[in-house]
Amino acid sequence: MIKYIIKRILIGIITMLVLITVTFFLVRLMPGSPFEAENVSASMIGTLEKEYGLDQPLYKQYINYIDKVLHGDLGVSYKKGISIKELIKRGAPATMSLGIITFIVSAVIGIILGIWQATTKSEFIRGLLVSYATLGVSLPNFITALLLIMVFGVWLHLLQIVGLSTPKHYILPVIAQSFGPIATISRLVKTTYTEAMQQDYVIMARAKGLDKMHISIRHILKNAIIPVITYFGPCIAFLLTGSFVVESLFSIPGIGKEFVNAISNRDYTVVMGLSIFIGAAIIIANLIVDIICSFVDPRIKLTN
Amino acid sequence: MSLLEINNLTTQFKTNQGTVSALRDVSYQVEAGEVLGIVGESGSGKSVGMLTLMGLLASNGRVTSGTIKFDGEDISPSNLDSKKKRNDYENKMRALRGNKMSMIFQDPMTFLNPVLKIGIQMTEGILAHTKCTKAEARKRAVELMKQVGIPSPKNRFEQYPFEFSGGMRQRIIIAIALACNPKLIIADEPTTALDVTVQAQILELIKKITKDTGTAVIMITHDLGVVATLCDRIAIMYGGKIVEEGTTDEIFYKSKHPYTEGLLKSINNSEKDTSEPLIPIPGTPPDLLNLPKGCAFMARCPYTMKICKAQQPVTTKYSKTHSCSCWLYCMDESYITVS
Amino acid sequence: MDDTAEKLKSDWFLPIDPSEKNDEFIAVESKSFLSEAWGRFKKNKRAVFGLIVVIFFILLAVFGPLISKFTYDEQNADVLNVLPNPTYWLGTDKFGRDIFTRLCYGARISLFVGFVSALINLIIGVVYGGISGYVGGKTDMIMMRTVDIIYAVPSMLYVILIMLVLGANVKSILIGICIPGWIGMARQVRGQIISLKEQEFALAALVLGASSRRILFKHLTINAIGPIIVQLTFLVPQAIFTEAFLSFVGVGISAPMASWGSMAQDSRQLITMYPIQLLWPTLAICLTIFSLNFLGEGIGDALNPKNR
């Protein structure tokens, strides 16, 4: 198992290097100088480029950049004049708190709905849950967010649609963000749970005279949950990229909003720095999920 | 009074293509301490019969008629038309299953839960049926593992199923079935999924256990060779019905039904004269979706008569223990009801 | 009288004619796989609904701009933010442009991006996954590690960066979607190929002397076609979603061109005053993605031989 974890960490490091390299060269390929603005003269640009080392050969810039990133320095925003580290520090609390709440809500409700869907005898409820699952998977989160803002914020004036200052402010963004993941998780749980229910070991558990609750939790759910845990990695990735629009739409001062602003301002260093940061966060999240999986599923120990 | 009395049991499954009659009007008894073999091809209804008995039918299965009496208690699964009746039945069965009545399953690879430690899977049944502490259950489990011949049981207790070989897993399944000293064990083709050498070991183990504990066993198999050494009595099933029933000697030496005859001819026996060829039964088992009006074996029978196609055969008794359902042995017009 | 009845009855014990033995069994009528699949698909109401809506949007994309009296970028200061009426079927936006016409052009872009990118991803995915799964060994390991590395970072990050480099137009959206988009397909195909490779008919073909390339592309891909079609039907809505997302964030289709995503973004500022302007593009996006997913599920169920 230690071998497996080391292998996963190595892959994570390689992925990180690939991400840094790709973002670096893509950003260098972008048209124009990062300092181009209406009130900046050509000579000014030259001096600034020299100051930031942009006049050096590309490979040197690349080595410098990797060196900096490895030391935790993601560069500075040329347009705003502050370090990207500082931007992340400012945005992290909002993004983290929203992300964690959304993740927990998605996992808990998704699993409950999935089990419900797999076990209900009522065709009506199953139809309802299946429709929701398809709706949730289909609906882009910015659409969900816009609809929520339109209905609850604008028409009904029930809930706040700007910022995150009170717990009540969390309601709409959390719904908007978790609407899709709940559907995906419930669909997944429904499939894995139904499959586990039909396994021979469930008949065996029943033949032992165990009660239903015991069988559902210990025998069925434990098997059904493993593929769901593997989904938690992509789910975290989805929540992070989803935060781009949701934070912008609800004016939440998080990393996602900063990222979208940087895109529309063409603030390349910020796009690059935040891409690397978000990518790293996702790679680490995937790694943690993989390690948790190897603990829950004893078979991984042997096969890897 | 018999330990188990089954009367006129009929089980059906609703499928997309129609209703499958898996069990048709089946009756038999098992005495305490007796070993009954039920023999038939796949699809003959032998496994369904056992699942019906244990109350473990899939949700599309329904018992349309019949009664079951076990150890003096009525556990008939028919007429469960209200929710209360169903719950009562389920509670009654839950208390019996794994306790007084347990089951050894066919495939040791799929019947153990892959993500639970063997120890948990062994003790959970004990904990459900007896008032004991976890430590006591553990002690009992280790004892059982010793009894079924698992070396260093204390270490094995903490391992997962995938760390066991097929034969060892089947021993675990047997140990689980033995956990609460059952009065009846149902063994559903316990050796089919195993290597030939391991098969013999497992059969030996089951024989030893029945001798030591005096537990009644219903042995389900498609292999007459397996039952020959193990069983007191044998019932032959075909197309969801019992076609012939008798003591082992009666089945092997005085068999009546053409199907039994065919089965006996097709077994590979080293004691048999090698010049005697193996004769397979021609044709395929009947489609339980479209059973013929008459005898289900008709299409494959070498002695088919006109009546066989028109009417189900009646049962003839030859001795207290031996009976057979075939027209060949009751060519008496008075039984004919069709015209 | 009694005698003849007795006689008739005893006839029952005469041997049966062998030809009569099996005549009760009527063979089940066999249908071709496709016609059976179509039968199953027709029964699935949601899938049929999906198919109808998708066809509707395709017709809208092709003929909509032809029947409309306006162009997508024609501004008219006299009719700003008009509500739906007989002239402007769906109203006008803040520049006085006809929303119906823009919606039709949006459908063109969305469907074009959706289907073309799905097709490109299909080709790359089938070839890559097919080779990886068929060759196996070290090649397979290296190819799959590469895929893992690309997959580990959300595609949206790559797509956004690529869009920034290549500029905002349909071509770069296609490139952006396709660079990471084939991975799911490649994995699916590889898994199918590996499981099929172990089955007897592949061995049979090999023994009969079929060349290895023929085995790969004929026997194996034809058998893997069901899951591939299902994967394909989910790639289309995925691409439509990505295009809408990019245009909404502001790196996709840019003014004056119309896309559903950019229309949603444009009308967002007017959400309090003219919510109906936001309704049209969101409705179009939802309906299309929804229907395509229904369609995909329906095709998947219909092609699954287990559902017979």
mmCIF file of N, CA and C in Angstrom, chain C residues 131-229:
data_model
loop_
_atom_site.group_PDB
_atom_site.id
_atom_site.type_symbol
_atom_site.label_atom_id
_atom_site.label_comp_id
_atom_site.label_asym_id
_atom_site.label_seq_id
_atom_site.Cartn_x
_atom_site.Cartn_y
_atom_site.Cartn_z
ATOM 1 N N ILE C 131 -5.715 1.951 -29.750
ATOM 2 C CA ILE C 131 -4.304 1.548 -29.816
ATOM 3 C C ILE C 131 -3.819 1.153 -28.421
ATOM 4 N N SER C 132 -4.134 2.006 -27.450
ATOM 5 C CA SER C 132 -3.654 1.746 -26.100
ATOM 6 C C SER C 132 -4.153 0.402 -25.585
ATOM 7 N N GLY C 133 -5.429 0.154 -25.768
ATOM 8 C CA GLY C 133 -6.008 -1.087 -25.270
ATOM 9 C C GLY C 133 -5.542 -2.289 -26.053
ATOM 10 N N TYR C 134 -5.371 -2.115 -27.361
ATOM 11 C CA TYR C 134 -5.039 -3.280 -28.187
ATOM 12 C C TYR C 134 -3.579 -3.678 -28.038
ATOM 13 N N VAL C 135 -2.693 -2.664 -28.076
ATOM 14 C CA VAL C 135 -1.267 -2.976 -27.991
ATOM 15 C C VAL C 135 -0.924 -3.461 -26.586
ATOM 16 N N GLY C 136 -1.477 -2.775 -25.576
ATOM 17 C CA GLY C 136 -1.247 -3.200 -24.188
ATOM 18 C C GLY C 136 0.199 -2.992 -23.758
ATOM 19 N N GLY C 137 0.554 -3.606 -22.675
ATOM 20 C CA GLY C 137 1.932 -3.576 -22.187
ATOM 21 C C GLY C 137 2.425 -2.177 -21.839
ATOM 22 N N LYS C 138 3.684 -1.909 -22.185
ATOM 23 C CA LYS C 138 4.307 -0.624 -21.820
ATOM 24 C C LYS C 138 3.640 0.539 -22.540
ATOM 25 N N THR C 139 3.335 0.327 -23.830
ATOM 26 C CA THR C 139 2.695 1.388 -24.611
ATOM 27 C C THR C 139 1.416 1.831 -23.904
ATOM 28 N N ASP C 140 0.633 0.832 -23.517
ATOM 29 C CA ASP C 140 -0.627 1.123 -22.851
ATOM 30 C C ASP C 140 -0.365 1.912 -21.570
ATOM 31 N N MET C 141 0.649 1.483 -20.812
ATOM 32 C CA MET C 141 0.910 2.150 -19.538
ATOM 33 C C MET C 141 1.280 3.615 -19.766
ATOM 34 N N ILE C 142 2.191 3.848 -20.721
ATOM 35 C CA ILE C 142 2.628 5.219 -20.969
ATOM 36 C C ILE C 142 1.453 6.069 -21.464
ATOM 37 N N MET C 143 0.677 5.499 -22.410
ATOM 38 C CA MET C 143 -0.456 6.260 -22.958
ATOM 39 C C MET C 143 -1.467 6.583 -21.868
ATOM 40 N N MET C 144 -1.697 5.643 -20.968
ATOM 41 C CA MET C 144 -2.707 5.897 -19.942
ATOM 42 C C MET C 144 -2.197 6.845 -18.865
ATOM 43 N N ARG C 145 -0.910 6.787 -18.567
ATOM 44 C CA ARG C 145 -0.349 7.753 -17.615
ATOM 45 C C ARG C 145 -0.484 9.164 -18.179
ATOM 46 N N THR C 146 -0.207 9.312 -19.477
ATOM 47 C CA THR C 146 -0.353 10.616 -20.123
ATOM 48 C C THR C 146 -1.786 11.116 -19.938
ATOM 49 N N VAL C 147 -2.725 10.220 -20.183
ATOM 50 C CA VAL C 147 -4.130 10.583 -20.042
ATOM 51 C C VAL C 147 -4.435 10.990 -18.596
ATOM 52 N N ASP C 148 -3.895 10.220 -17.647
ATOM 53 C CA ASP C 148 -4.115 10.550 -16.230
ATOM 54 C C ASP C 148 -3.637 11.965 -15.929
ATOM 55 N N ILE C 149 -2.479 12.293 -16.497
ATOM 56 C CA ILE C 149 -1.892 13.599 -16.192
ATOM 57 C C ILE C 149 -2.744 14.720 -16.770
ATOM 58 N N ILE C 150 -3.206 14.533 -18.007
ATOM 59 C CA ILE C 150 -4.061 15.571 -18.605
ATOM 60 C C ILE C 150 -5.369 15.668 -17.821
ATOM 61 N N TYR C 151 -5.868 14.498 -17.414
ATOM 62 C CA TYR C 151 -7.185 14.453 -16.772
ATOM 63 C C TYR C 151 -7.163 15.036 -15.361
ATOM 64 N N ALA C 152 -5.994 14.983 -14.714
ATOM 65 C CA ALA C 152 -5.929 15.380 -13.307
ATOM 66 C C ALA C 152 -6.265 16.852 -13.096
ATOM 67 N N VAL C 153 -6.049 17.665 -14.126
ATOM 68 C CA VAL C 153 -6.370 19.083 -14.000
ATOM 69 C C VAL C 153 -7.690 19.326 -14.727
ATOM 70 N N PRO C 154 -8.630 20.038 -14.100
ATOM 71 C CA PRO C 154 -9.910 20.237 -14.776
ATOM 72 C C PRO C 154 -9.732 20.872 -16.146
ATOM 73 N N SER C 155 -10.425 20.318 -17.117
ATOM 74 C CA SER C 155 -10.240 20.763 -18.486
ATOM 75 C C SER C 155 -10.536 22.254 -18.638
ATOM 76 N N MET C 156 -11.444 22.753 -17.773
ATOM 77 C CA MET C 156 -11.836 24.156 -17.891
ATOM 78 C C MET C 156 -10.627 25.093 -17.805
ATOM 79 N N LEU C 157 -9.653 24.733 -16.960
ATOM 80 C CA LEU C 157 -8.464 25.588 -16.838
ATOM 81 C C LEU C 157 -7.706 25.638 -18.158
ATOM 82 N N TYR C 158 -7.474 24.458 -18.761
ATOM 83 C CA TYR C 158 -6.790 24.423 -20.056
ATOM 84 C C TYR C 158 -7.584 25.205 -21.097
ATOM 85 N N VAL C 159 -8.896 24.949 -21.112
ATOM 86 C CA VAL C 159 -9.719 25.571 -22.141
ATOM 87 C C VAL C 159 -9.625 27.091 -22.036
ATOM 88 N N ILE C 160 -9.701 27.607 -20.811
ATOM 89 C CA ILE C 160 -9.656 29.057 -20.628
ATOM 90 C C ILE C 160 -8.315 29.613 -21.113
ATOM 91 N N LEU C 161 -7.227 28.930 -20.725
ATOM 92 C CA LEU C 161 -5.902 29.400 -21.150
ATOM 93 C C LEU C 161 -5.781 29.374 -22.670
ATOM 94 N N ILE C 162 -6.261 28.280 -23.279
ATOM 95 C CA ILE C 162 -6.172 28.167 -24.737
ATOM 96 C C ILE C 162 -6.984 29.265 -25.421
ATOM 97 N N MET C 163 -8.173 29.530 -24.857
ATOM 98 C CA MET C 163 -9.008 30.592 -25.420
ATOM 99 C C MET C 163 -8.287 31.932 -25.358
ATOM 100 N N LEU C 164 -7.579 32.189 -24.241
ATOM 101 C CA LEU C 164 -6.884 33.460 -24.100
ATOM 102 C C LEU C 164 -5.764 33.580 -25.134
ATOM 103 N N VAL C 165 -5.102 32.473 -25.441
ATOM 104 C CA VAL C 165 -4.015 32.510 -26.413
ATOM 105 C C VAL C 165 -4.549 32.646 -27.828
ATOM 106 N N LEU C 166 -5.576 31.857 -28.146
ATOM 107 C CA LEU C 166 -6.019 31.781 -29.538
ATOM 108 C C LEU C 166 -7.052 32.845 -29.911
ATOM 109 N N GLY C 167 -7.580 33.532 -28.923
ATOM 110 C CA GLY C 167 -8.579 34.542 -29.229
ATOM 111 C C GLY C 167 -9.969 33.960 -29.252
ATOM 112 N N ALA C 168 -10.971 34.877 -29.116
ATOM 113 C CA ALA C 168 -12.343 34.414 -28.934
ATOM 114 C C ALA C 168 -13.021 34.172 -30.270
ATOM 115 N N ASN C 169 -13.038 32.941 -30.746
ATOM 116 C CA ASN C 169 -13.852 32.601 -31.910
ATOM 117 C C ASN C 169 -14.193 31.120 -31.876
ATOM 118 N N VAL C 170 -15.048 30.699 -32.812
ATOM 119 C CA VAL C 170 -15.556 29.332 -32.770
ATOM 120 C C VAL C 170 -14.414 28.320 -32.909
ATOM 121 N N LYS C 171 -13.460 28.647 -33.790
ATOM 122 C CA LYS C 171 -12.374 27.706 -34.025
ATOM 123 C C LYS C 171 -11.607 27.432 -32.740
ATOM 124 N N SER C 172 -11.282 28.498 -31.997
ATOM 125 C CA SER C 172 -10.495 28.252 -30.793
ATOM 126 C C SER C 172 -11.338 27.572 -29.710
ATOM 127 N N ILE C 173 -12.657 27.829 -29.716
ATOM 128 C CA ILE C 173 -13.502 27.083 -28.767
ATOM 129 C C ILE C 173 -13.412 25.601 -29.075
ATOM 130 N N LEU C 174 -13.478 25.267 -30.367
ATOM 131 C CA LEU C 174 -13.397 23.850 -30.753
ATOM 132 C C LEU C 174 -12.073 23.240 -30.309
ATOM 133 N N ILE C 175 -10.980 23.982 -30.592
ATOM 134 C CA ILE C 175 -9.667 23.457 -30.196
ATOM 135 C C ILE C 175 -9.620 23.300 -28.679
ATOM 136 N N GLY C 176 -10.097 24.327 -27.990
ATOM 137 C CA GLY C 176 -10.074 24.299 -26.524
ATOM 138 C C GLY C 176 -10.841 23.118 -25.968
ATOM 139 N N ILE C 177 -12.022 22.843 -26.534
ATOM 140 C CA ILE C 177 -12.828 21.732 -26.018
ATOM 141 C C ILE C 177 -12.173 20.397 -26.361
ATOM 142 N N CYS C 178 -11.573 20.337 -27.551
ATOM 143 C CA CYS C 178 -11.096 19.035 -28.008
ATOM 144 C C CYS C 178 -9.766 18.618 -27.400
ATOM 145 N N ILE C 179 -8.969 19.587 -26.948
ATOM 146 C CA ILE C 179 -7.667 19.154 -26.417
ATOM 147 C C ILE C 179 -7.838 18.238 -25.197
ATOM 148 N N PRO C 180 -8.678 18.587 -24.214
ATOM 149 C CA PRO C 180 -8.851 17.602 -23.142
ATOM 150 C C PRO C 180 -10.098 16.727 -23.326
ATOM 151 N N GLY C 181 -10.916 16.996 -24.333
ATOM 152 C CA GLY C 181 -12.250 16.393 -24.382
ATOM 153 C C GLY C 181 -12.317 14.919 -24.751
ATOM 154 N N TRP C 182 -11.273 14.393 -25.394
ATOM 155 C CA TRP C 182 -11.333 13.026 -25.901
ATOM 156 C C TRP C 182 -10.989 11.992 -24.844
ATOM 157 N N ILE C 183 -10.563 12.482 -23.677
ATOM 158 C CA ILE C 183 -10.001 11.547 -22.695
ATOM 159 C C ILE C 183 -11.025 10.523 -22.207
ATOM 160 N N GLY C 184 -12.227 11.010 -21.901
ATOM 161 C CA GLY C 184 -13.266 10.086 -21.434
ATOM 162 C C GLY C 184 -13.515 9.006 -22.471
ATOM 163 N N MET C 185 -13.601 9.431 -23.734
ATOM 164 C CA MET C 185 -13.847 8.499 -24.817
ATOM 165 C C MET C 185 -12.709 7.495 -24.924
ATOM 166 N N ALA C 186 -11.475 7.983 -24.853
ATOM 167 C CA ALA C 186 -10.319 7.084 -24.981
ATOM 168 C C ALA C 186 -10.343 6.033 -23.883
ATOM 169 N N ARG C 187 -10.647 6.468 -22.667
ATOM 170 C CA ARG C 187 -10.683 5.513 -21.553
ATOM 171 C C ARG C 187 -11.768 4.467 -21.771
ATOM 172 N N GLN C 188 -12.935 4.966 -22.206
ATOM 173 C CA GLN C 188 -14.064 4.059 -22.443
ATOM 174 C C GLN C 188 -13.695 3.007 -23.485
ATOM 175 N N VAL C 189 -13.129 3.500 -24.611
ATOM 176 C CA VAL C 189 -12.792 2.589 -25.706
ATOM 177 C C VAL C 189 -11.740 1.596 -25.232
ATOM 178 N N ARG C 190 -10.739 2.083 -24.522
ATOM 179 C CA ARG C 190 -9.676 1.193 -24.051
ATOM 180 C C ARG C 190 -10.264 0.087 -23.164
ATOM 181 N N GLY C 191 -11.137 0.497 -22.229
ATOM 182 C CA GLY C 191 -11.742 -0.497 -21.341
ATOM 183 C C GLY C 191 -12.510 -1.543 -22.129
ATOM 184 N N GLN C 192 -13.305 -1.063 -23.111
ATOM 185 C CA GLN C 192 -14.086 -1.982 -23.936
ATOM 186 C C GLN C 192 -13.179 -2.944 -24.686
ATOM 187 N N ILE C 193 -12.139 -2.369 -25.313
ATOM 188 C CA ILE C 193 -11.240 -3.190 -26.118
ATOM 189 C C ILE C 193 -10.597 -4.258 -25.244
ATOM 190 N N ILE C 194 -10.144 -3.840 -24.058
ATOM 191 C CA ILE C 194 -9.463 -4.820 -23.200
ATOM 192 C C ILE C 194 -10.419 -5.941 -22.810
ATOM 193 N N SER C 195 -11.652 -5.575 -22.461
ATOM 194 C CA SER C 195 -12.556 -6.647 -22.036
ATOM 195 C C SER C 195 -12.967 -7.519 -23.222
ATOM 196 N N LEU C 196 -13.071 -6.908 -24.399
ATOM 197 C CA LEU C 196 -13.439 -7.702 -25.579
ATOM 198 C C LEU C 196 -12.295 -8.591 -26.042
ATOM 199 N N LYS C 197 -11.073 -8.052 -25.851
ATOM 200 C CA LYS C 197 -9.897 -8.789 -26.294
ATOM 201 C C LYS C 197 -9.825 -10.146 -25.604
ATOM 202 N N GLU C 198 -10.309 -10.161 -24.354
ATOM 203 C CA GLU C 198 -10.223 -11.408 -23.606
ATOM 204 C C GLU C 198 -11.313 -12.394 -24.000
ATOM 205 N N GLN C 199 -12.285 -11.946 -24.797
ATOM 206 C CA GLN C 199 -13.364 -12.863 -25.140
ATOM 207 C C GLN C 199 -12.990 -13.762 -26.304
ATOM 208 N N GLU C 200 -13.745 -14.836 -26.417
ATOM 209 C CA GLU C 200 -13.346 -15.890 -27.342
ATOM 210 C C GLU C 200 -13.327 -15.454 -28.800
ATOM 211 N N PHE C 201 -14.263 -14.594 -29.190
ATOM 212 C CA PHE C 201 -14.343 -14.361 -30.633
ATOM 213 C C PHE C 201 -13.115 -13.648 -31.185
ATOM 214 N N ALA C 202 -12.435 -12.854 -30.304
ATOM 215 C CA ALA C 202 -11.210 -12.204 -30.749
ATOM 216 C C ALA C 202 -10.146 -13.258 -31.007
ATOM 217 N N LEU C 203 -10.084 -14.210 -30.088
ATOM 218 C CA LEU C 203 -9.122 -15.302 -30.249
ATOM 219 C C LEU C 203 -9.463 -16.095 -31.502
ATOM 220 N N ALA C 204 -10.753 -16.337 -31.684
ATOM 221 C CA ALA C 204 -11.190 -17.101 -32.847
ATOM 222 C C ALA C 204 -10.742 -16.414 -34.126
ATOM 223 N N ALA C 205 -10.914 -15.094 -34.185
ATOM 224 C CA ALA C 205 -10.517 -14.355 -35.380
ATOM 225 C C ALA C 205 -9.017 -14.473 -35.595
ATOM 226 N N LEU C 206 -8.274 -14.417 -34.482
ATOM 227 C CA LEU C 206 -6.825 -14.502 -34.565
ATOM 228 C C LEU C 206 -6.409 -15.864 -35.104
ATOM 229 N N VAL C 207 -7.033 -16.904 -34.585
ATOM 230 C CA VAL C 207 -6.712 -18.261 -35.013
ATOM 231 C C VAL C 207 -7.033 -18.428 -36.498
ATOM 232 N N LEU C 208 -8.116 -17.786 -36.923
ATOM 233 C CA LEU C 208 -8.510 -17.910 -38.332
ATOM 234 C C LEU C 208 -7.618 -17.088 -39.247
ATOM 235 N N GLY C 209 -6.690 -16.364 -38.661
ATOM 236 C CA GLY C 209 -5.690 -15.701 -39.463
ATOM 237 C C GLY C 209 -5.996 -14.272 -39.869
ATOM 238 N N ALA C 210 -6.929 -13.622 -39.196
ATOM 239 C CA ALA C 210 -7.194 -12.228 -39.514
ATOM 240 C C ALA C 210 -5.989 -11.394 -39.079
ATOM 241 N N SER C 211 -5.637 -10.398 -39.875
ATOM 242 C CA SER C 211 -4.489 -9.580 -39.500
ATOM 243 C C SER C 211 -4.872 -8.735 -38.281
ATOM 244 N N SER C 212 -3.853 -8.323 -37.533
ATOM 245 C CA SER C 212 -4.173 -7.701 -36.248
ATOM 246 C C SER C 212 -4.910 -6.375 -36.419
ATOM 247 N N ARG C 213 -4.614 -5.628 -37.485
ATOM 248 C CA ARG C 213 -5.326 -4.365 -37.642
ATOM 249 C C ARG C 213 -6.802 -4.607 -37.943
ATOM 250 N N ARG C 214 -7.019 -5.674 -38.729
ATOM 251 C CA ARG C 214 -8.421 -5.995 -39.028
ATOM 252 C C ARG C 214 -9.188 -6.368 -37.766
ATOM 253 N N ILE C 215 -8.512 -7.097 -36.887
ATOM 254 C CA ILE C 215 -9.166 -7.475 -35.643
ATOM 255 C C ILE C 215 -9.549 -6.224 -34.859
ATOM 256 N N LEU C 216 -8.559 -5.315 -34.761
ATOM 257 C CA LEU C 216 -8.793 -4.106 -33.971
ATOM 258 C C LEU C 216 -9.984 -3.330 -34.507
ATOM 259 N N PHE C 217 -9.974 -3.059 -35.797
ATOM 260 C CA PHE C 217 -10.994 -2.130 -36.279
ATOM 261 C C PHE C 217 -12.306 -2.786 -36.676
ATOM 262 N N LYS C 218 -12.273 -4.064 -37.004
ATOM 263 C CA LYS C 218 -13.530 -4.687 -37.375
ATOM 264 C C LYS C 218 -14.202 -5.334 -36.178
ATOM 265 N N HIS C 219 -13.637 -6.386 -35.723
ATOM 266 C CA HIS C 219 -14.301 -7.150 -34.663
ATOM 267 C C HIS C 219 -14.470 -6.327 -33.393
ATOM 268 N N LEU C 220 -13.373 -5.729 -32.959
ATOM 269 C CA LEU C 220 -13.414 -5.101 -31.648
ATOM 270 C C LEU C 220 -14.250 -3.832 -31.632
ATOM 271 N N THR C 221 -13.988 -2.916 -32.556
ATOM 272 C CA THR C 221 -14.741 -1.666 -32.485
ATOM 273 C C THR C 221 -16.218 -1.877 -32.770
ATOM 274 N N ILE C 222 -16.531 -2.830 -33.628
ATOM 275 C CA ILE C 222 -17.949 -3.040 -33.916
ATOM 276 C C ILE C 222 -18.668 -3.526 -32.663
ATOM 277 N N ASN C 223 -17.991 -4.334 -31.877
ATOM 278 C CA ASN C 223 -18.618 -4.811 -30.646
ATOM 279 C C ASN C 223 -18.643 -3.757 -29.556
ATOM 280 N N ALA C 224 -17.723 -2.802 -29.632
ATOM 281 C CA ALA C 224 -17.676 -1.773 -28.604
ATOM 282 C C ALA C 224 -18.573 -0.599 -28.979
ATOM 283 N N ILE C 225 -19.300 -0.711 -30.094
ATOM 284 C CA ILE C 225 -19.976 0.459 -30.649
ATOM 285 C C ILE C 225 -21.058 1.004 -29.710
ATOM 286 N N GLY C 226 -21.747 0.133 -29.003
ATOM 287 C CA GLY C 226 -22.821 0.577 -28.111
ATOM 288 C C GLY C 226 -22.343 1.591 -27.085
ATOM 289 N N PRO C 227 -21.395 1.203 -26.229
ATOM 290 C CA PRO C 227 -20.910 2.148 -25.229
ATOM 291 C C PRO C 227 -20.302 3.394 -25.860
ATOM 292 N N ILE C 228 -19.704 3.264 -27.045
ATOM 293 C CA ILE C 228 -19.093 4.432 -27.679
ATOM 294 C C ILE C 228 -20.181 5.431 -28.073
ATOM 295 N N ILE C 229 -21.282 4.941 -28.620
ATOM 296 C CA ILE C 229 -22.372 5.839 -29.015
ATOM 297 C C ILE C 229 -22.923 6.560 -27.782
#
